[in-house]
Amino acid sequence: MAMDVMPQQGPDSGRPPEPSPQDPYVLPAEGATALPPPPPTLRTTLRRAAFGAVAAGVLLAGALVAVDDGEGRPKEPGPVERAEAAATAGSPASLSDLTALIGDRQKWVESHPKDASSLATLGTAYVEWARRSADTAYYARAEQALKQSLEARAGERGNGAAWLGLAALANARHDFLAAKRWGETVRKQQPKAWNVYPVLIDAYTGLGDRKAVTAATETFGELRKGVPALGRTADLYRGNGWREDALATAREAADRATRPAEKAEALHRLGELARERGEPEEAVAQFDAALRTDAAQYASLAGRARALAALDRTDEALAAYQSALEKLPRPQYALELGELYESLGLDGDARTQYAKLREMVAAAKKDGVDESLVLARFEADHGDPEAAVELLRAQWRGQHRSAAVADALGWALHRAGRSEEGLEYAQLAADTGVRNASYAYHLGVIQRELADYGPARRNLEQALRTDPAFSPLAAPLAQEALDALGEPPPGGPGETRQPPPPAPEPEPEPAKKPEQEKKPAAPAPAPSRTAAVKSPSPTASSSAPSSASPSASKSP
């Protein structure tokens, strides 16, 4: 049983209390794969223990409202209990409650260093704190707490919570293959335990395994009804390009959410969907609602900044980005702010942000976090495209084959002068169905470079139709590229349309002579001209996707 000890810092301090000098969990990061996955043959005690843990969590959540305060009224749960109840429900805890939970578990394990359950809770809480604060130093602490938990009780003996904590840690560090291995190890023994599926969904998404994402999301929805499942389902629909379904499901999640952190997360999702539809005013409204609901929903500050930039409210956008970077210093936000500065002609400020981006990526790497994707995006457009290609090829070899990685690799190859090879990856990203204006823009530019003018025009139009202000730098370039292509030929591309048969000649007027001339036979229809289909180019590298075989007709 855990002691209800308040943290040594207040809940609004914005940071969990620092561990005491005796805390054994402050060691250099070794990465989520430092511990090998457990052996495939496990004892059935894991199943019983996991069911017991879930049951205990449910009992705890129920007990929180059943305690009498001495005056006949139910006792209000404290921050530690609220954080535990949120975790039991599969919902995010508020940062202040998470801070309290970390302080409580830190204090407890100082005097109970062999409490495997509390150590697993502490490690997982560290992962969540680091993820939501972008303080990657906490990942090292998480790893050490989870290791200590497994030393106190092995996973085979029922410590599945520590294994799931390691899966969450691997996802947070973008080591999706390790996260998949940890999660699938637990799922083999606990196929009906709902709490394994969120980490598996994240892992499969990072690996680009769309079929596995769909199956895991459906199973999660069957096992765990409610707001968390609705949110995951909305994300699945969004990734498949099913906008109406994603919007309807996300709205239902927002309507049904009750906890502030859960509600804010649902409102943030609605803001992202609105921004991607090219509706920045609606996006600003949703992000503002998320921040009113939970001021610690810092990702909404960055979302709000993107939407304000799309509305040309640049002063407000700059301020929102700066606030987001102060509270949630993610490299992606530094890249976006730098590009906004660059679009305004403030090259010095842009260079400052790009330098900060490099510093953030280097610091994250020391803590075991792989930020290759955002670094490669930066290099492709503002640095060394060849370096971007190398970074992304390493991701592809590591089975990180999401639409985001495919798009970035295709664009980096194009920027490095290898557009034909880049086309295969860019097409692969577009073929997922996701409605992403940047993906369509990249594909259109590559096709234009290869003189595939018809498809290039269609994809550039799609990018601007999807979100006319998808990027302060790229959106104007997309319009310029489209204008340079001009209007399509009248009647559409000639190679793709069968010409109509010629009209029959008019019948000659009858001659005045007694004998009429024979009516000339109508000419035979001209042979149809079908579109010339370009054969897929041979893969230029052994790591290129075999399924990508782009074909397109050329218009004059």
Coordinates of C-alpha atoms in Angstrom, one line a residue, residues 15-549:
R15 CA 7.9 20.1 -12.3
P16 CA 8.0 16.9 -10.2
P17 CA 10.2 17.1 -7.1
E18 CA 13.8 16.2 -7.6
P19 CA 14.8 12.8 -6.2
S20 CA 16.9 12.7 -3.1
P21 CA 20.6 12.0 -3.3
Q22 CA 19.8 8.5 -2.4
D23 CA 17.6 8.0 -5.3
P24 CA 19.1 5.1 -7.4
Y25 CA 17.2 6.1 -10.6
V26 CA 19.5 8.9 -11.8
L27 CA 21.8 7.2 -14.2
P28 CA 22.8 7.9 -17.9
A29 CA 20.2 6.7 -20.4
E30 CA 20.9 3.4 -22.0
G31 CA 18.0 3.3 -24.4
A32 CA 14.8 1.3 -24.3
T33 CA 16.6 -1.7 -25.9
A34 CA 19.2 -1.9 -23.1
L35 CA 17.0 -4.6 -21.6
P36 CA 16.5 -7.6 -23.9
P37 CA 12.9 -8.6 -24.4
P38 CA 11.8 -11.5 -22.1
P39 CA 11.8 -15.0 -23.3
P40 CA 8.8 -16.1 -25.3
T41 CA 7.8 -18.8 -22.8
L42 CA 6.2 -17.2 -19.7
R43 CA 4.5 -18.6 -16.7
T44 CA 0.7 -18.3 -16.5
T45 CA 1.1 -16.3 -13.3
L46 CA 1.4 -13.2 -15.4
R47 CA -2.2 -13.6 -16.5
R48 CA -3.5 -13.9 -13.0
A49 CA -1.4 -11.0 -11.8
A50 CA -2.4 -8.7 -14.6
F51 CA -6.1 -9.4 -14.0
G52 CA -5.5 -8.8 -10.3
A53 CA -3.8 -5.5 -11.1
V54 CA -6.7 -4.4 -13.2
A55 CA -9.2 -5.5 -10.7
A56 CA -7.3 -3.7 -7.9
G57 CA -7.3 -0.5 -10.0
V58 CA -11.0 -0.7 -10.6
L59 CA -11.6 -1.3 -6.8
L60 CA -9.3 1.7 -6.1
A61 CA -11.3 3.9 -8.4
G62 CA -14.5 2.8 -6.8
A63 CA -13.1 3.2 -3.3
L64 CA -12.1 6.8 -3.9
V65 CA -15.7 8.0 -3.8
A66 CA -16.7 5.6 -1.0
V67 CA -14.5 7.0 1.8
D68 CA -16.4 9.0 4.4
D69 CA -14.9 12.2 5.6
G70 CA -16.3 11.8 9.1
E71 CA -19.3 14.0 8.5
G72 CA -21.3 11.6 6.4
R73 CA -20.0 12.9 3.1
P74 CA -17.8 11.0 0.6
K75 CA -14.2 12.2 0.8
E76 CA -12.9 14.0 -2.2
P77 CA -10.0 12.2 -3.8
G78 CA -6.6 13.8 -3.5
P79 CA -4.2 14.4 -6.4
V80 CA -2.5 11.1 -6.0
E81 CA -5.8 9.2 -6.0
R82 CA -7.0 11.3 -9.0
A83 CA -3.8 10.4 -11.0
E84 CA -4.2 6.7 -10.2
A85 CA -7.9 6.8 -11.1
A86 CA -7.1 8.4 -14.5
A87 CA -4.5 5.8 -15.2
T88 CA -7.0 3.1 -14.3
A89 CA -9.4 4.6 -16.8
G90 CA -6.8 4.9 -19.5
S91 CA -7.0 8.7 -19.5
P92 CA -4.3 11.3 -19.0
A93 CA -3.8 12.8 -15.5
S94 CA -3.4 16.5 -15.0
L95 CA 0.2 17.5 -14.7
S96 CA -0.4 18.7 -11.1
D97 CA -1.8 15.3 -10.1
L98 CA 1.0 13.6 -12.0
T99 CA 3.5 15.7 -10.0
A100 CA 1.8 14.6 -6.8
L101 CA 1.9 10.9 -7.8
I102 CA 5.6 11.1 -8.6
G103 CA 6.4 12.8 -5.3
D104 CA 4.3 10.2 -3.4
R105 CA 6.1 7.2 -5.1
Q106 CA 9.5 8.8 -4.7
K107 CA 9.0 9.1 -1.0
W108 CA 7.6 5.6 -0.7
V109 CA 10.4 3.7 -2.5
E110 CA 13.1 5.5 -0.5
S111 CA 12.0 3.3 2.4
H112 CA 10.6 0.4 0.4
P113 CA 13.2 -0.1 -2.4
K114 CA 11.9 -3.6 -3.2
D115 CA 8.3 -2.6 -3.9
A116 CA 8.1 -3.7 -7.5
S117 CA 4.6 -2.3 -8.1
S118 CA 5.4 1.2 -6.8
L119 CA 8.7 1.2 -8.8
A120 CA 6.8 0.3 -11.9
T121 CA 4.3 3.1 -11.2
L122 CA 7.1 5.6 -10.6
G123 CA 8.9 4.6 -13.8
T124 CA 5.7 4.9 -15.9
A125 CA 4.9 8.2 -14.3
Y126 CA 8.3 9.5 -15.2
V127 CA 7.7 8.5 -18.9
E128 CA 4.4 10.4 -18.9
W129 CA 5.9 13.5 -17.3
A130 CA 8.8 13.5 -19.8
R131 CA 6.5 13.1 -22.7
R132 CA 4.2 15.9 -21.7
S133 CA 6.9 18.3 -20.6
A134 CA 9.6 17.5 -23.2
D135 CA 12.1 17.1 -20.3
T136 CA 13.9 14.1 -21.8
A137 CA 16.2 13.7 -18.7
Y138 CA 13.3 11.9 -17.0
Y139 CA 13.5 9.1 -19.4
A140 CA 16.8 8.0 -17.8
R141 CA 15.1 8.0 -14.4
A142 CA 12.2 6.0 -15.8
E143 CA 14.5 3.4 -17.2
Q144 CA 16.3 2.9 -13.9
A145 CA 13.0 2.7 -11.9
L146 CA 11.6 0.1 -14.3
K147 CA 14.8 -1.9 -14.2
Q148 CA 14.7 -1.9 -10.4
S149 CA 11.1 -3.0 -10.5
L150 CA 12.0 -6.0 -12.6
E151 CA 14.9 -6.9 -10.3
A152 CA 12.5 -6.9 -7.4
R153 CA 10.0 -9.0 -9.3
A154 CA 10.5 -10.5 -12.8
G155 CA 8.0 -9.9 -15.5
E156 CA 7.4 -13.7 -15.7
R157 CA 6.3 -13.6 -12.1
G158 CA 3.5 -11.1 -12.7
N159 CA 5.3 -7.8 -13.1
G160 CA 3.7 -7.0 -16.5
A161 CA 3.3 -3.3 -15.4
A162 CA 7.1 -2.9 -15.7
W163 CA 7.1 -4.4 -19.1
L164 CA 4.4 -2.1 -20.3
G165 CA 6.3 0.8 -18.7
L166 CA 9.3 -0.2 -20.9
A167 CA 7.1 -0.3 -24.0
A168 CA 5.8 3.2 -23.2
L169 CA 9.4 4.4 -22.7
A170 CA 10.5 2.9 -26.0
N171 CA 7.7 4.7 -27.8
A172 CA 8.6 8.0 -26.2
R173 CA 12.2 7.5 -27.4
H174 CA 10.9 6.6 -30.9
D175 CA 12.3 3.1 -30.6
F176 CA 9.1 1.6 -32.0
L177 CA 10.6 -1.8 -32.7
A178 CA 11.5 -2.3 -29.1
A179 CA 8.1 -1.0 -28.0
K180 CA 6.4 -3.6 -30.3
R181 CA 8.5 -6.4 -28.8
W182 CA 7.7 -5.5 -25.2
G183 CA 4.0 -4.9 -25.9
E184 CA 3.6 -8.1 -27.9
T185 CA 5.3 -10.1 -25.1
V186 CA 2.6 -8.9 -22.7
R187 CA -0.2 -9.4 -25.2
K188 CA 0.7 -13.0 -25.8
Q189 CA 0.0 -13.7 -22.2
Q190 CA -2.8 -11.1 -21.8
P191 CA -4.8 -10.8 -25.0
K192 CA -7.8 -9.4 -23.1
A193 CA -5.8 -6.9 -21.0
W194 CA -6.9 -3.5 -22.6
N195 CA -3.9 -1.5 -21.2
V196 CA -1.4 -3.2 -23.6
Y197 CA -3.2 -1.9 -26.7
P198 CA -2.4 1.8 -26.5
V199 CA 1.3 1.1 -26.5
L200 CA 1.0 -1.3 -29.3
I201 CA -1.0 1.2 -31.4
D202 CA 1.7 3.8 -30.9
A203 CA 4.4 1.2 -31.9
Y204 CA 2.6 0.0 -35.0
T205 CA 1.9 3.6 -36.0
G206 CA 5.6 4.4 -35.8
L207 CA 6.5 1.3 -37.8
G208 CA 3.9 2.1 -40.5
D209 CA 2.1 -1.2 -40.0
R210 CA -1.4 0.1 -40.9
K211 CA -3.0 -3.3 -40.7
A212 CA -1.7 -3.9 -37.2
V213 CA -2.8 -0.4 -36.1
T214 CA -6.3 -1.1 -37.3
A215 CA -6.5 -4.5 -35.6
A216 CA -5.1 -3.1 -32.3
T217 CA -7.4 -0.1 -32.3
E218 CA -10.5 -2.3 -33.0
T219 CA -9.5 -4.6 -30.1
F220 CA -8.9 -1.7 -27.8
G221 CA -12.4 -0.4 -28.6
E222 CA -13.9 -3.7 -27.8
L223 CA -12.1 -4.1 -24.5
R224 CA -12.2 -0.6 -23.3
K225 CA -15.3 1.5 -24.2
G226 CA -15.3 5.2 -23.6
V227 CA -13.4 8.3 -24.4
P228 CA -9.9 6.8 -24.7
A229 CA -11.1 4.3 -27.3
L230 CA -13.0 7.0 -29.2
G231 CA -9.9 9.1 -29.3
R232 CA -7.8 6.2 -30.7
T233 CA -10.5 5.4 -33.3
A234 CA -10.6 9.1 -34.4
D235 CA -6.8 9.0 -34.9
L236 CA -7.2 5.8 -37.0
Y237 CA -9.8 7.4 -39.2
R238 CA -7.6 10.5 -39.5
G239 CA -4.6 8.5 -40.6
N240 CA -6.7 6.8 -43.3
G241 CA -8.0 10.1 -44.7
W242 CA -11.6 9.5 -43.5
R243 CA -12.2 13.0 -42.4
E244 CA -15.9 12.9 -41.7
D245 CA -15.6 9.8 -39.6
A246 CA -12.6 11.2 -37.7
L247 CA -14.5 14.4 -37.0
A248 CA -17.6 12.7 -35.8
T249 CA -15.7 10.3 -33.5
A250 CA -13.5 13.1 -32.2
R251 CA -16.6 15.2 -31.4
E252 CA -18.2 12.3 -29.5
A253 CA -15.0 11.9 -27.5
A254 CA -15.0 15.6 -26.6
D255 CA -18.7 15.5 -25.7
R256 CA -18.2 12.5 -23.4
A257 CA -15.0 13.5 -21.7
T258 CA -15.3 14.6 -18.1
R259 CA -11.8 14.9 -16.6
P260 CA -10.1 18.3 -17.5
A261 CA -7.0 16.7 -18.9
E262 CA -9.0 14.2 -20.9
K263 CA -11.4 16.9 -22.2
A264 CA -8.5 19.2 -23.2
E265 CA -6.8 16.4 -25.1
A266 CA -10.1 15.7 -27.0
L267 CA -10.5 19.4 -27.8
H268 CA -6.9 19.6 -29.0
R269 CA -7.6 16.7 -31.4
L270 CA -10.6 18.7 -32.8
G271 CA -8.3 21.7 -33.3
E272 CA -5.8 19.6 -35.2
L273 CA -8.5 18.2 -37.5
A274 CA -9.8 21.7 -38.2
R275 CA -6.4 23.0 -39.0
E276 CA -5.8 20.1 -41.4
R277 CA -9.1 20.9 -43.1
G278 CA -7.9 24.5 -43.8
E279 CA -10.2 26.0 -41.2
P280 CA -7.8 28.0 -39.0
E281 CA -10.4 30.1 -37.2
E282 CA -12.2 26.9 -36.0
A283 CA -8.8 25.5 -35.0
V284 CA -8.0 28.6 -32.9
A285 CA -11.3 28.2 -31.2
Q286 CA -10.7 24.6 -30.3
F287 CA -7.2 25.2 -29.1
D288 CA -8.3 28.1 -27.0
A289 CA -11.0 25.8 -25.5
A290 CA -8.4 23.2 -24.7
L291 CA -6.2 25.7 -22.9
R292 CA -9.2 27.0 -20.9
T293 CA -10.0 23.5 -19.9
D294 CA -6.5 22.6 -18.9
A295 CA -3.8 25.3 -19.0
A296 CA -1.1 22.5 -19.1
Q297 CA -2.3 21.3 -22.5
Y298 CA 0.9 22.9 -23.9
A299 CA 0.7 21.2 -27.3
S300 CA -2.4 23.4 -28.0
L301 CA -0.1 26.5 -27.7
A302 CA 1.8 25.2 -30.7
G303 CA -1.4 24.2 -32.5
R304 CA -2.8 27.7 -31.9
A305 CA 0.4 29.2 -33.3
R306 CA 0.1 27.3 -36.5
A307 CA -3.5 28.3 -37.0
L308 CA -2.7 32.0 -36.2
A309 CA 0.1 32.0 -38.8
A310 CA -2.4 30.6 -41.3
L311 CA -4.6 33.6 -40.5
D312 CA -1.7 36.0 -41.1
R313 CA -1.9 37.0 -37.4
T314 CA 1.9 36.7 -37.3
D315 CA 2.6 38.7 -34.1
E316 CA 0.2 36.5 -32.2
A317 CA 1.6 33.4 -33.8
L318 CA 5.2 34.3 -32.9
A319 CA 4.1 34.9 -29.3
A320 CA 2.3 31.6 -29.2
Y321 CA 5.3 29.7 -30.6
Q322 CA 7.6 31.3 -28.1
S323 CA 5.3 30.3 -25.2
A324 CA 5.0 26.8 -26.5
L325 CA 8.8 26.4 -26.7
E326 CA 9.2 27.8 -23.2
K327 CA 6.7 25.2 -21.8
L328 CA 7.2 22.3 -24.2
P329 CA 10.6 22.6 -25.9
R330 CA 10.2 20.2 -28.8
P331 CA 12.5 20.4 -31.8
Q332 CA 9.5 20.4 -34.2
Y333 CA 8.2 23.7 -32.7
A334 CA 11.7 25.3 -33.1
L335 CA 11.6 24.3 -36.8
E336 CA 8.2 25.7 -37.3
L337 CA 9.0 29.0 -35.6
G338 CA 12.2 29.3 -37.6
E339 CA 10.3 28.8 -40.9
L340 CA 7.8 31.4 -39.8
Y341 CA 10.6 33.9 -39.1
E342 CA 12.2 33.0 -42.5
S343 CA 8.8 33.6 -44.3
L344 CA 8.8 37.1 -42.7
G345 CA 12.3 37.9 -43.9
L346 CA 13.8 37.7 -40.4
D347 CA 16.7 35.4 -41.3
G348 CA 18.7 36.1 -38.2
D349 CA 15.8 35.0 -35.9
A350 CA 15.3 32.0 -38.1
R351 CA 19.0 31.0 -37.8
T352 CA 18.7 31.3 -34.0
Q353 CA 15.8 28.9 -34.0
Y354 CA 17.5 26.4 -36.3
A355 CA 20.5 26.5 -34.0
K356 CA 18.2 25.8 -31.0
L357 CA 16.7 22.9 -32.9
R358 CA 20.1 21.3 -33.3
E359 CA 20.8 21.7 -29.6
M360 CA 17.5 20.1 -28.7
V361 CA 18.1 17.2 -30.9
A362 CA 21.6 16.6 -29.5
A363 CA 20.3 16.9 -25.9
A364 CA 17.5 14.4 -26.7
K365 CA 20.0 12.0 -28.2
K366 CA 22.0 11.9 -25.0
D367 CA 18.8 10.9 -23.2
G368 CA 18.2 8.1 -25.7
V369 CA 15.5 9.9 -27.8
D370 CA 15.8 9.6 -31.6
E371 CA 14.7 12.9 -33.2
S372 CA 16.1 11.9 -36.7
L373 CA 12.8 12.7 -38.4
V374 CA 12.6 16.3 -37.5
L375 CA 16.3 16.8 -38.0
A376 CA 16.1 15.3 -41.4
R377 CA 13.2 17.6 -42.3
F378 CA 15.3 20.5 -41.3
E379 CA 18.4 19.3 -43.2
A380 CA 16.4 18.7 -46.4
D381 CA 15.1 22.3 -46.7
H382 CA 17.6 24.3 -44.7
G383 CA 20.8 22.3 -44.4
D384 CA 22.4 19.3 -46.1
P385 CA 19.9 17.1 -48.1
E386 CA 22.4 14.3 -48.3
A387 CA 22.6 14.2 -44.5
A388 CA 18.8 14.1 -44.5
V389 CA 18.8 11.1 -46.8
E390 CA 21.3 9.2 -44.6
L391 CA 19.2 9.9 -41.5
L392 CA 16.0 8.7 -43.1
R393 CA 17.6 5.6 -44.7
A394 CA 18.7 4.6 -41.3
Q395 CA 15.1 5.0 -40.1
W396 CA 13.8 2.9 -43.0
R397 CA 16.3 0.2 -42.3
G398 CA 15.1 0.2 -38.7
Q399 CA 11.6 -0.6 -39.9
H400 CA 10.3 2.9 -39.2
R401 CA 8.2 3.1 -42.3
S402 CA 5.3 5.4 -41.4
A403 CA 3.8 7.8 -43.9
A404 CA 5.8 10.6 -42.3
V405 CA 9.1 8.8 -42.8
A406 CA 8.2 7.8 -46.4
D407 CA 7.3 11.4 -47.2
A408 CA 10.4 12.9 -45.6
L409 CA 12.7 10.4 -47.4
G410 CA 11.1 11.1 -50.8
W411 CA 11.4 14.8 -50.3
A412 CA 15.0 14.5 -49.1
L413 CA 16.0 12.4 -52.1
H414 CA 14.4 15.0 -54.4
R415 CA 16.3 17.8 -52.7
A416 CA 19.5 15.8 -53.1
G417 CA 18.9 15.5 -56.9
R418 CA 17.4 12.0 -57.0
S419 CA 13.8 12.8 -57.8
E420 CA 13.1 9.5 -59.6
E421 CA 13.9 7.5 -56.6
G422 CA 12.3 10.0 -54.3
L423 CA 9.0 9.7 -56.3
E424 CA 8.6 6.1 -55.0
Y425 CA 8.6 7.1 -51.4
A426 CA 6.5 10.2 -51.9
Q427 CA 3.9 8.1 -53.7
L428 CA 4.0 5.6 -50.9
A429 CA 3.2 8.3 -48.3
A430 CA 0.3 9.5 -50.5
D431 CA -1.1 6.0 -51.0
T432 CA -1.8 5.6 -47.3
G433 CA -4.8 7.9 -48.0
V434 CA -3.9 10.5 -45.3
R435 CA -5.1 14.0 -46.2
N436 CA -1.9 15.9 -45.6
A437 CA -1.2 19.0 -47.6
S438 CA 2.6 18.7 -47.2
Y439 CA 2.6 15.2 -48.6
A440 CA 0.6 16.3 -51.7
Y441 CA 2.8 19.3 -52.2
H442 CA 6.0 17.2 -52.1
L443 CA 4.6 14.6 -54.5
G444 CA 3.4 17.3 -56.9
V445 CA 6.8 19.1 -56.9
I446 CA 8.6 15.8 -57.6
Q447 CA 6.2 14.9 -60.4
R448 CA 6.7 18.3 -62.0
E449 CA 10.5 17.8 -61.8
L450 CA 10.0 14.6 -63.7
A451 CA 7.7 16.2 -66.3
D452 CA 4.6 14.3 -65.1
Y453 CA 2.6 17.5 -65.5
G454 CA -0.9 16.1 -65.2
P455 CA -0.4 14.3 -61.8
A456 CA 1.8 17.2 -60.6
R457 CA -1.0 19.7 -61.3
R458 CA -3.6 17.5 -59.5
N459 CA -1.4 17.0 -56.4
L460 CA -0.5 20.7 -56.1
E461 CA -4.2 21.6 -56.4
Q462 CA -5.0 19.0 -53.7
A463 CA -2.4 20.5 -51.4
L464 CA -3.8 24.0 -51.7
R465 CA -7.4 22.7 -51.6
T466 CA -6.7 20.6 -48.4
D467 CA -5.1 23.5 -46.5
P468 CA -4.3 26.7 -48.5
A469 CA -1.9 27.9 -45.7
F470 CA -0.3 24.6 -44.7
S471 CA 3.2 26.1 -44.4
P472 CA 4.3 29.8 -44.3
L473 CA 7.2 28.8 -46.6
A474 CA 5.9 25.9 -48.7
A475 CA 2.3 27.1 -49.4
P476 CA 3.4 30.1 -51.5
L477 CA 5.8 27.9 -53.4
A478 CA 3.0 25.4 -54.1
Q479 CA 0.9 28.2 -55.6
E480 CA 3.9 29.4 -57.7
A481 CA 4.5 25.8 -59.0
L482 CA 0.9 25.4 -59.9
D483 CA 0.8 28.8 -61.7
A484 CA 3.8 27.8 -63.7
L485 CA 2.1 24.7 -64.9
G486 CA -0.8 26.7 -66.3
E487 CA -4.2 25.5 -67.1
P488 CA -4.7 21.9 -68.5
P489 CA -5.4 21.6 -72.2
P490 CA -9.1 22.0 -73.2
G491 CA -11.0 18.8 -72.8
G492 CA -8.4 17.3 -70.5
P493 CA -5.2 15.4 -71.3
G494 CA -5.4 14.1 -74.8
E495 CA -3.7 10.8 -74.0
T496 CA -6.3 9.9 -71.4
R497 CA -9.5 10.6 -73.4
Q498 CA -10.8 8.7 -76.4
P499 CA -11.7 11.1 -79.2
P500 CA -15.3 11.1 -80.3
P501 CA -16.0 9.5 -83.7
P502 CA -16.2 12.1 -86.5
A503 CA -19.6 13.4 -87.4
P504 CA -21.0 11.9 -90.6
E505 CA -20.9 14.1 -93.7
P506 CA -24.2 15.7 -94.7
E507 CA -26.3 13.9 -97.3
P508 CA -25.8 15.5 -100.8
E509 CA -28.8 17.2 -102.3
P510 CA -30.5 15.1 -104.9
A511 CA -29.2 15.7 -108.4
K512 CA -31.5 17.0 -111.1
K513 CA -30.5 14.1 -113.3
P514 CA -32.8 11.1 -113.5
E515 CA -30.3 8.9 -111.9
Q516 CA -29.0 9.9 -108.4
E517 CA -25.4 9.5 -107.3
K518 CA -24.7 6.9 -104.7
K519 CA -24.4 8.3 -101.1
P520 CA -20.8 8.1 -100.0
A521 CA -20.1 5.8 -97.1
A522 CA -19.3 7.4 -93.7
P523 CA -15.6 7.3 -92.9
A524 CA -14.6 4.7 -90.3
P525 CA -14.0 6.1 -86.7
A526 CA -10.5 7.1 -85.9
P527 CA -8.6 4.5 -83.8
S528 CA -8.7 5.4 -80.1
R529 CA -5.7 6.6 -78.3
T530 CA -5.2 5.2 -74.8
A531 CA -3.0 6.7 -72.1
A532 CA 0.6 5.7 -72.2
V533 CA 1.4 4.2 -68.8
K534 CA 4.9 4.7 -67.5
S535 CA 6.5 1.5 -66.1
P536 CA 7.7 1.7 -62.5
S537 CA 11.3 2.7 -62.3
P538 CA 13.7 0.1 -60.9
T539 CA 14.4 0.7 -57.2
A540 CA 17.6 2.6 -56.9
S541 CA 18.4 1.3 -53.5
S542 CA 17.8 -2.0 -51.8
S543 CA 15.9 -0.1 -49.1
A544 CA 13.4 1.4 -51.5
P545 CA 9.8 0.2 -51.1
S546 CA 8.9 -2.6 -53.4
S547 CA 5.2 -1.7 -53.3
A548 CA 5.6 1.7 -54.8
S549 CA 5.2 1.8 -58.5

